[in-house]
Amino acid sequence: MNAPIIDPLQGDFPEVIEEYLEHGVIKCVAFNHRGSLLAAGCADGGCVIWDFETRGIAKEIRDSDCSAAITSVSWSKYGHRLLVSAADKSLTLWDVSTGEKIARTILQQTPLQARLNPGLSSPSLCLACPLSSAPMIVDFDIDCTTLLPVSVPEMPDVLAPPQRSKCPESNPPFSPAAACFNKCGDLVYIGNSKGEILIVDYKSVRVLALVSASGAAPVKNIVFSRNGQYLLTNSHDRTIRIYENLLPAKNVLKSLEDLGKNIDGLDGIEKMKTVGSKCLTLFREFQDSVTKMHWKAPCFSGDGEWVVGGSACKGEHKIYIWDRAGHLVKILEGPKEALIDLAWHPVHPIIVSVSLAGLVYIWAKDYTENWSAFAPDFKELEENEEYVEREDEFDLIPETEKVKVLDVNEDEEVDIDTVEKDAFSDSDTSVEELRYLPAEPIPDTNDQQDNLVESIKLIEGQISASPASEEAGQNGHHASSPQAEEMGETRGKRKRKPSEKAMELQAEKAKPLKGSGKTVRAKNRAAFDQETDDSINGGDDDDDAYY
């Protein structure tokens, strides 16, 4: 947080709904690495990407083979790829820049959540959590899936070859397990139905460590903070737990192997629990002790200073915000619509939440004007005061400041090449990152105009063929329907405001004229009418549109 410039009595977290986004019925959302793009999955099987700065739609992605609701969307680390999971059991990998489909696969169970490997620049490897199956690694390059263990007894000391198949057999139904990659993408953390956290090497399909949680309640959600220092779990006992990650940021596998070698006299589960105690330690627990409510889509803020969770109660849109110390600092109350998903912006204090009605609400901080933050000597006055200025107050260099002129070395070279590293960025500068999408204007087509002209001709033909139009024609009048007149007005040019010359003629018309009044008024009237007709029908190109 920017502690020096923030009011100490206010936290750097959202407070009010700033606006909302609407595009069909939205089911899930996800920010890219920088927070410049927001992807959302719709109920009709399509995806939309917003430019979050302009709040305009940057791209729409739709698979003709998918019409089921989207269950999750996930960005690659550098934003070039987007993974979409749907209720028709499909996983689709997209190229964001071109909008082309890279790969698509069908699972045996509906994937509730899918995440791309964050350690790869162009990942074709993802982690999927199906509805009634163990979490699995899906490799799009070879169209292969690998089931991961959800408990230790399933993986004895003598390991069988990992289960790899193009269509894995469905297992007996059990409570779905939650899983996520660590920051580097070389380990998978799995929360099972026993309340345990398994640390798995997905390449060798081995459980390296085990962490037991108090209460032994099934884990519904598991997610790492952006910096990888904290792990969050959401359990069925209505408690959100925060664990501190004790492993180093790099060479994690080697560190785990060293921990296992240094432990003697223990084998099996006890050894894994001992290693697990040196990997994760319980930091905080969050729960509502009064209502005992369940939580939806809990996550960290971009800087990891805040923890947010949505209420799972029907008919209310409430978001709870805690600090890492465990104090509830804010409850955001939205419309009377259930909350189904939310995400915190990676950089700014902004939350986006998805309602059951399919709207995306944007929560932002309610900033108040505090001019003293820019000028410490600024003083707000309730009423005007008489002020006597100094003799040299408005001089170019006041006498009182002449002695304060600093010695500036004008010969010192200014470094304009070095780029300071973004505090929230862990990107590799050698890899180009997709931050924005180019605008794709939709050209105007003449099809609608041609259809409009044809419909007008058809209506005029019907009118001319009617008895009423014949009678009107005999009387010297032209009959037209209100629809034709209205459509004709639509086809006509935009109204233009009269030119300055027409306005002058109109002013002269109102003045009494001397001499031959009839002749002058007739000339002015004719000139005014001609100028007005030219201004409205043709007009000068420089005139602005007038409505």
mmCIF file of C-alpha atoms in Angstrom, residues 10-20 31 52 55 319 321 330-333 343-345 348-353 360-368:
data_model
loop_
_atom_site.group_PDB
_atom_site.id
_atom_site.type_symbol
_atom_site.label_atom_id
_atom_site.label_comp_id
_atom_site.label_asym_id
_atom_site.label_seq_id
_atom_site.Cartn_x
_atom_site.Cartn_y
_atom_site.Cartn_z
ATOM 1 C CA GLN A 10 -9.002 5.073 5.749
ATOM 2 C CA GLY A 11 -7.876 1.780 4.283
ATOM 3 C CA ASP A 12 -6.835 1.211 0.708
ATOM 4 C CA PHE A 13 -9.836 -0.955 -0.181
ATOM 5 C CA PRO A 14 -13.050 -0.445 -2.213
ATOM 6 C CA GLU A 15 -16.089 1.181 -0.644
ATOM 7 C CA VAL A 16 -18.845 1.880 -3.197
ATOM 8 C CA ILE A 17 -20.125 0.570 -6.526
ATOM 9 C CA GLU A 18 -18.608 2.789 -9.207
ATOM 10 C CA GLU A 19 -20.449 1.298 -12.196
ATOM 11 C CA TYR A 20 -21.470 -2.013 -13.705
ATOM 12 C CA PHE A 31 -8.117 -10.156 -14.633
ATOM 13 C CA PHE A 52 -10.692 -2.168 -18.059
ATOM 14 C CA ARG A 55 -14.568 -0.066 -19.897
ATOM 15 C CA ILE A 319 -18.439 -8.691 0.409
ATOM 16 C CA ILE A 321 -12.859 -7.487 3.749
ATOM 17 C CA LYS A 330 -15.364 -3.408 5.846
ATOM 18 C CA ILE A 331 -18.603 -5.019 4.697
ATOM 19 C CA LEU A 332 -19.695 -3.986 1.208
ATOM 20 C CA GLU A 333 -23.421 -4.313 0.617
ATOM 21 C CA ALA A 343 -11.941 -10.847 -8.273
ATOM 22 C CA TRP A 344 -9.601 -8.186 -6.871
ATOM 23 C CA HIS A 345 -7.686 -5.988 -9.297
ATOM 24 C CA HIS A 348 -5.589 -0.958 -7.776
ATOM 25 C CA PRO A 349 -8.052 -1.143 -4.848
ATOM 26 C CA ILE A 350 -10.880 -2.348 -7.097
ATOM 27 C CA ILE A 351 -13.129 -5.388 -6.787
ATOM 28 C CA VAL A 352 -15.357 -6.792 -9.506
ATOM 29 C CA SER A 353 -18.234 -9.021 -8.422
ATOM 30 C CA VAL A 360 -20.525 -7.290 -13.239
ATOM 31 C CA TYR A 361 -20.331 -4.670 -10.489
ATOM 32 C CA ILE A 362 -17.172 -2.592 -10.112
ATOM 33 C CA TRP A 363 -16.374 -1.570 -6.530
ATOM 34 C CA ALA A 364 -13.907 1.291 -6.081
ATOM 35 C CA LYS A 365 -12.667 3.542 -3.333
ATOM 36 C CA ASP A 366 -14.685 6.659 -2.582
ATOM 37 C CA TYR A 367 -11.940 9.278 -2.713
ATOM 38 C CA THR A 368 -12.490 12.627 -1.022
#
